[in-house]
Amino acid sequence: MTAPLLEIRDLRVDYMGEGGPVPALHGVDLTIAPGETLGIVGESGCGKSTLISAILRLMAANARVSGGSIRFDGRDMLALPAREMRLMRGKDISIVFQDPMQTHNPVIPIGRQLIDIQFREPLSRREKYARAVAMLEQVELSEPERHMRQYPFELSGGMRQRLAIAMAMLCRPRLLIADEPTTALDATLEIQILDKLRDLQRDTGCAVIFISHHLGAVARLCERVMVMYRGHVVEEGRLAPIFAAPAHAYTRALMECDPAALPERRRILPSITDEMRRSFL
């Protein structure tokens, strides 16, 4: 059996408020193998982003891990010195954020940003430039050399998201985290970005954690799905069985909220909501 690339056990995270700690994650378990694609779904506030920030150790100033463990390739992520953690970000674990405009520096040309992000690579500037152009071609940005001279604000939203993927993949990470990367895009662009992520994952063999509230996007990209609600993992497993017969009330509620669901199917939502509420009292 292949050893997990990322293994999280009983992870608990609190936010410190004026009245004391407010729990955000309640004993979360997560495992992902090399080359696997895992989708994490749930409504806003369910703990998805807190989980990702804990993995990267980029939590808010008032957040703290109150229990559990995070291990990447056997290494204890919570015990790593800050310098070693910085070296892991980008090289071993990369992330594509939801808003690409906040990811890129607006006053530095795209080419320089793509070259600078390769600072760990023992290559000449010319070689780094060539790798950057090749990656822009791989994410299907036309006229890549012209884009190298441009600034991020000169690109459309879909083009900026392709650029964000290119930057994340340039360092050849072993794990790519995509944090709702298609939320701000229209349906056509969303499909294109998802297909490009899938192609890159297959080409490089990296593992992918895909964060979303869109079940259709998860179904298009992922092999396995984990459903979160109120900081708990309520359901996890292979995609097809869970989508065919969800066991937890919250997963069923997500399925019933599909805009394509028939009105008569939505009549069961109040009873599902009551069941969900009772399960966390």
PDB file of N, CA and C in Angstrom, residues 10-64:
ATOM      1  N   ASP A  10      -7.006  14.070  13.561  1.00  0.00           N
ATOM      2  CA  ASP A  10      -7.659  14.717  14.716  1.00  0.00           C
ATOM      3  C   ASP A  10      -7.274  16.192  14.843  1.00  0.00           C
ATOM      4  N   LEU A  11      -7.248  16.896  13.714  1.00  0.00           N
ATOM      5  CA  LEU A  11      -6.821  18.297  13.725  1.00  0.00           C
ATOM      6  C   LEU A  11      -7.908  19.187  14.319  1.00  0.00           C
ATOM      7  N   ARG A  12      -7.485  19.978  15.292  1.00  0.00           N
ATOM      8  CA  ARG A  12      -8.398  20.918  15.948  1.00  0.00           C
ATOM      9  C   ARG A  12      -7.795  22.323  15.885  1.00  0.00           C
ATOM     10  N   VAL A  13      -8.590  23.281  15.421  1.00  0.00           N
ATOM     11  CA  VAL A  13      -8.145  24.665  15.309  1.00  0.00           C
ATOM     12  C   VAL A  13      -9.181  25.565  15.961  1.00  0.00           C
ATOM     13  N   ASP A  14      -8.704  26.500  16.782  1.00  0.00           N
ATOM     14  CA  ASP A  14      -9.563  27.477  17.449  1.00  0.00           C
ATOM     15  C   ASP A  14      -9.174  28.887  17.016  1.00  0.00           C
ATOM     16  N   TYR A  15     -10.167  29.786  17.028  1.00  0.00           N
ATOM     17  CA  TYR A  15      -9.911  31.211  16.863  1.00  0.00           C
ATOM     18  C   TYR A  15     -10.136  31.870  18.222  1.00  0.00           C
ATOM     19  N   MET A  16      -9.157  32.643  18.652  1.00  0.00           N
ATOM     20  CA  MET A  16      -9.230  33.276  19.962  1.00  0.00           C
ATOM     21  C   MET A  16     -10.032  34.570  19.863  1.00  0.00           C
ATOM     22  N   GLY A  17     -11.135  34.630  20.585  1.00  0.00           N
ATOM     23  CA  GLY A  17     -11.975  35.814  20.616  1.00  0.00           C
ATOM     24  C   GLY A  17     -11.997  36.434  21.994  1.00  0.00           C
ATOM     25  N   GLU A  18     -12.748  37.512  22.135  1.00  0.00           N
ATOM     26  CA  GLU A  18     -12.821  38.207  23.420  1.00  0.00           C
ATOM     27  C   GLU A  18     -13.414  37.305  24.502  1.00  0.00           C
ATOM     28  N   GLY A  19     -14.306  36.414  24.105  1.00  0.00           N
ATOM     29  CA  GLY A  19     -14.931  35.525  25.074  1.00  0.00           C
ATOM     30  C   GLY A  19     -14.227  34.193  25.236  1.00  0.00           C
ATOM     31  N   GLY A  20     -13.055  34.045  24.612  1.00  0.00           N
ATOM     32  CA  GLY A  20     -12.330  32.785  24.698  1.00  0.00           C
ATOM     33  C   GLY A  20     -12.230  32.121  23.338  1.00  0.00           C
ATOM     34  N   PRO A  21     -11.712  30.889  23.291  1.00  0.00           N
ATOM     35  CA  PRO A  21     -11.516  30.215  22.014  1.00  0.00           C
ATOM     36  C   PRO A  21     -12.830  29.803  21.352  1.00  0.00           C
ATOM     37  N   VAL A  22     -12.878  29.999  20.035  1.00  0.00           N
ATOM     38  CA  VAL A  22     -14.036  29.577  19.234  1.00  0.00           C
ATOM     39  C   VAL A  22     -13.572  28.446  18.325  1.00  0.00           C
ATOM     40  N   PRO A  23     -14.048  27.214  18.535  1.00  0.00           N
ATOM     41  CA  PRO A  23     -13.595  26.088  17.707  1.00  0.00           C
ATOM     42  C   PRO A  23     -13.993  26.259  16.244  1.00  0.00           C
ATOM     43  N   ALA A  24     -13.041  25.997  15.349  1.00  0.00           N
ATOM     44  CA  ALA A  24     -13.305  26.075  13.910  1.00  0.00           C
ATOM     45  C   ALA A  24     -13.190  24.712  13.240  1.00  0.00           C
ATOM     46  N   LEU A  25     -12.262  23.884  13.705  1.00  0.00           N
ATOM     47  CA  LEU A  25     -12.119  22.514  13.212  1.00  0.00           C
ATOM     48  C   LEU A  25     -12.214  21.568  14.403  1.00  0.00           C
ATOM     49  N   HIS A  26     -13.024  20.518  14.242  1.00  0.00           N
ATOM     50  CA  HIS A  26     -13.291  19.585  15.332  1.00  0.00           C
ATOM     51  C   HIS A  26     -12.762  18.195  14.964  1.00  0.00           C
ATOM     52  N   GLY A  27     -11.492  17.952  15.190  1.00  0.00           N
ATOM     53  CA  GLY A  27     -10.959  16.612  14.985  1.00  0.00           C
ATOM     54  C   GLY A  27     -11.008  16.131  13.552  1.00  0.00           C
ATOM     55  N   VAL A  28     -10.503  16.936  12.615  1.00  0.00           N
ATOM     56  CA  VAL A  28     -10.547  16.606  11.186  1.00  0.00           C
ATOM     57  C   VAL A  28      -9.459  15.598  10.831  1.00  0.00           C
ATOM     58  N   ASP A  29      -9.832  14.574  10.085  1.00  0.00           N
ATOM     59  CA  ASP A  29      -8.896  13.604   9.513  1.00  0.00           C
ATOM     60  C   ASP A  29      -8.900  13.764   7.996  1.00  0.00           C
ATOM     61  N   LEU A  30      -7.720  13.671   7.402  1.00  0.00           N
ATOM     62  CA  LEU A  30      -7.602  13.769   5.941  1.00  0.00           C
ATOM     63  C   LEU A  30      -6.366  12.991   5.505  1.00  0.00           C
ATOM     64  N   THR A  31      -6.504  12.229   4.442  1.00  0.00           N
ATOM     65  CA  THR A  31      -5.370  11.513   3.861  1.00  0.00           C
ATOM     66  C   THR A  31      -5.435  11.651   2.354  1.00  0.00           C
ATOM     67  N   ILE A  32      -4.292  11.943   1.733  1.00  0.00           N
ATOM     68  CA  ILE A  32      -4.225  11.977   0.279  1.00  0.00           C
ATOM     69  C   ILE A  32      -2.929  11.307  -0.163  1.00  0.00           C
ATOM     70  N   ALA A  33      -3.045  10.443  -1.155  1.00  0.00           N
ATOM     71  CA  ALA A  33      -1.900   9.685  -1.659  1.00  0.00           C
ATOM     72  C   ALA A  33      -1.232  10.441  -2.799  1.00  0.00           C
ATOM     73  N   PRO A  34       0.020  10.117  -3.123  1.00  0.00           N
ATOM     74  CA  PRO A  34       0.681  10.748  -4.267  1.00  0.00           C
ATOM     75  C   PRO A  34      -0.142  10.548  -5.544  1.00  0.00           C
ATOM     76  N   GLY A  35      -0.345  11.642  -6.285  1.00  0.00           N
ATOM     77  CA  GLY A  35      -1.062  11.569  -7.553  1.00  0.00           C
ATOM     78  C   GLY A  35      -2.569  11.510  -7.448  1.00  0.00           C
ATOM     79  N   GLU A  36      -3.110  11.571  -6.231  1.00  0.00           N
ATOM     80  CA  GLU A  36      -4.558  11.464  -6.050  1.00  0.00           C
ATOM     81  C   GLU A  36      -5.204  12.853  -6.129  1.00  0.00           C
ATOM     82  N   THR A  37      -6.498  12.878  -6.484  1.00  0.00           N
ATOM     83  CA  THR A  37      -7.259  14.129  -6.497  1.00  0.00           C
ATOM     84  C   THR A  37      -8.393  14.024  -5.485  1.00  0.00           C
ATOM     85  N   LEU A  38      -8.416  14.950  -4.535  1.00  0.00           N
ATOM     86  CA  LEU A  38      -9.414  14.965  -3.466  1.00  0.00           C
ATOM     87  C   LEU A  38     -10.179  16.278  -3.512  1.00  0.00           C
ATOM     88  N   GLY A  39     -11.498  16.201  -3.536  1.00  0.00           N
ATOM     89  CA  GLY A  39     -12.335  17.380  -3.465  1.00  0.00           C
ATOM     90  C   GLY A  39     -12.855  17.588  -2.054  1.00  0.00           C
ATOM     91  N   ILE A  40     -12.806  18.828  -1.563  1.00  0.00           N
ATOM     92  CA  ILE A  40     -13.371  19.173  -0.259  1.00  0.00           C
ATOM     93  C   ILE A  40     -14.512  20.145  -0.509  1.00  0.00           C
ATOM     94  N   VAL A  41     -15.715  19.778  -0.091  1.00  0.00           N
ATOM     95  CA  VAL A  41     -16.886  20.607  -0.359  1.00  0.00           C
ATOM     96  C   VAL A  41     -17.573  20.985   0.948  1.00  0.00           C
ATOM     97  N   GLY A  42     -18.313  22.075   0.880  1.00  0.00           N
ATOM     98  CA  GLY A  42     -19.051  22.559   2.038  1.00  0.00           C
ATOM     99  C   GLY A  42     -19.337  24.038   1.877  1.00  0.00           C
ATOM    100  N   GLU A  43     -20.315  24.523   2.622  1.00  0.00           N
ATOM    101  CA  GLU A  43     -20.710  25.923   2.521  1.00  0.00           C
ATOM    102  C   GLU A  43     -19.646  26.835   3.125  1.00  0.00           C
ATOM    103  N   SER A  44     -19.774  28.130   2.865  1.00  0.00           N
ATOM    104  CA  SER A  44     -18.856  29.104   3.453  1.00  0.00           C
ATOM    105  C   SER A  44     -18.931  29.032   4.976  1.00  0.00           C
ATOM    106  N   GLY A  45     -17.756  29.037   5.617  1.00  0.00           N
ATOM    107  CA  GLY A  45     -17.706  28.972   7.064  1.00  0.00           C
ATOM    108  C   GLY A  45     -17.622  27.577   7.638  1.00  0.00           C
ATOM    109  N   CYS A  46     -17.566  26.563   6.761  1.00  0.00           N
ATOM    110  CA  CYS A  46     -17.546  25.184   7.265  1.00  0.00           C
ATOM    111  C   CYS A  46     -16.152  24.750   7.712  1.00  0.00           C
ATOM    112  N   GLY A  47     -15.112  25.523   7.385  1.00  0.00           N
ATOM    113  CA  GLY A  47     -13.764  25.197   7.833  1.00  0.00           C
ATOM    114  C   GLY A  47     -12.791  24.833   6.730  1.00  0.00           C
ATOM    115  N   LYS A  48     -13.212  24.915   5.473  1.00  0.00           N
ATOM    116  CA  LYS A  48     -12.339  24.534   4.356  1.00  0.00           C
ATOM    117  C   LYS A  48     -11.070  25.384   4.333  1.00  0.00           C
ATOM    118  N   SER A  49     -11.232  26.696   4.361  1.00  0.00           N
ATOM    119  CA  SER A  49     -10.063  27.578   4.275  1.00  0.00           C
ATOM    120  C   SER A  49      -9.206  27.503   5.529  1.00  0.00           C
ATOM    121  N   THR A  50      -9.827  27.300   6.690  1.00  0.00           N
ATOM    122  CA  THR A  50      -9.051  27.120   7.920  1.00  0.00           C
ATOM    123  C   THR A  50      -8.174  25.880   7.819  1.00  0.00           C
ATOM    124  N   LEU A  51      -8.722  24.813   7.259  1.00  0.00           N
ATOM    125  CA  LEU A  51      -7.954  23.580   7.080  1.00  0.00           C
ATOM    126  C   LEU A  51      -6.744  23.816   6.181  1.00  0.00           C
ATOM    127  N   ILE A  52      -6.953  24.514   5.073  1.00  0.00           N
ATOM    128  CA  ILE A  52      -5.858  24.774   4.135  1.00  0.00           C
ATOM    129  C   ILE A  52      -4.802  25.678   4.765  1.00  0.00           C
ATOM    130  N   SER A  53      -5.236  26.703   5.486  1.00  0.00           N
ATOM    131  CA  SER A  53      -4.269  27.611   6.109  1.00  0.00           C
ATOM    132  C   SER A  53      -3.466  26.888   7.181  1.00  0.00           C
ATOM    133  N   ALA A  54      -4.072  25.895   7.844  1.00  0.00           N
ATOM    134  CA  ALA A  54      -3.336  25.119   8.843  1.00  0.00           C
ATOM    135  C   ALA A  54      -2.288  24.240   8.168  1.00  0.00           C
ATOM    136  N   ILE A  55      -2.626  23.647   7.022  1.00  0.00           N
ATOM    137  CA  ILE A  55      -1.658  22.825   6.290  1.00  0.00           C
ATOM    138  C   ILE A  55      -0.441  23.653   5.905  1.00  0.00           C
ATOM    139  N   LEU A  56      -0.681  24.865   5.412  1.00  0.00           N
ATOM    140  CA  LEU A  56       0.404  25.735   4.947  1.00  0.00           C
ATOM    141  C   LEU A  56       1.033  26.547   6.078  1.00  0.00           C
ATOM    142  N   ARG A  57       0.446  26.462   7.263  1.00  0.00           N
ATOM    143  CA  ARG A  57       0.876  27.276   8.409  1.00  0.00           C
ATOM    144  C   ARG A  57       0.874  28.763   8.058  1.00  0.00           C
ATOM    145  N   LEU A  58      -0.256  29.169   7.492  1.00  0.00           N
ATOM    146  CA  LEU A  58      -0.481  30.574   7.162  1.00  0.00           C
ATOM    147  C   LEU A  58      -1.786  31.030   7.809  1.00  0.00           C
ATOM    148  N   MET A  59      -1.970  30.673   9.058  1.00  0.00           N
ATOM    149  CA  MET A  59      -3.219  30.962   9.754  1.00  0.00           C
ATOM    150  C   MET A  59      -3.273  32.418  10.215  1.00  0.00           C
ATOM    151  N   ALA A  60      -4.486  32.862  10.501  1.00  0.00           N
ATOM    152  CA  ALA A  60      -4.682  34.207  11.045  1.00  0.00           C
ATOM    153  C   ALA A  60      -3.974  34.332  12.390  1.00  0.00           C
ATOM    154  N   ALA A  61      -3.688  35.567  12.762  1.00  0.00           N
ATOM    155  CA  ALA A  61      -2.928  35.812  13.986  1.00  0.00           C
ATOM    156  C   ALA A  61      -3.642  35.281  15.224  1.00  0.00           C
ATOM    157  N   ASN A  62      -4.981  35.239  15.204  1.00  0.00           N
ATOM    158  CA  ASN A  62      -5.729  34.782  16.387  1.00  0.00           C
ATOM    159  C   ASN A  62      -6.128  33.304  16.298  1.00  0.00           C
ATOM    160  N   ALA A  63      -5.550  32.571  15.334  1.00  0.00           N
ATOM    161  CA  ALA A  63      -5.856  31.141  15.199  1.00  0.00           C
ATOM    162  C   ALA A  63      -4.744  30.310  15.823  1.00  0.00           C
ATOM    163  N   ARG A  64      -5.115  29.157  16.378  1.00  0.00           N
ATOM    164  CA  ARG A  64      -4.106  28.267  16.925  1.00  0.00           C
ATOM    165  C   ARG A  64      -4.554  26.816  16.757  1.00  0.00           C
TER     166      ARG A  64
END
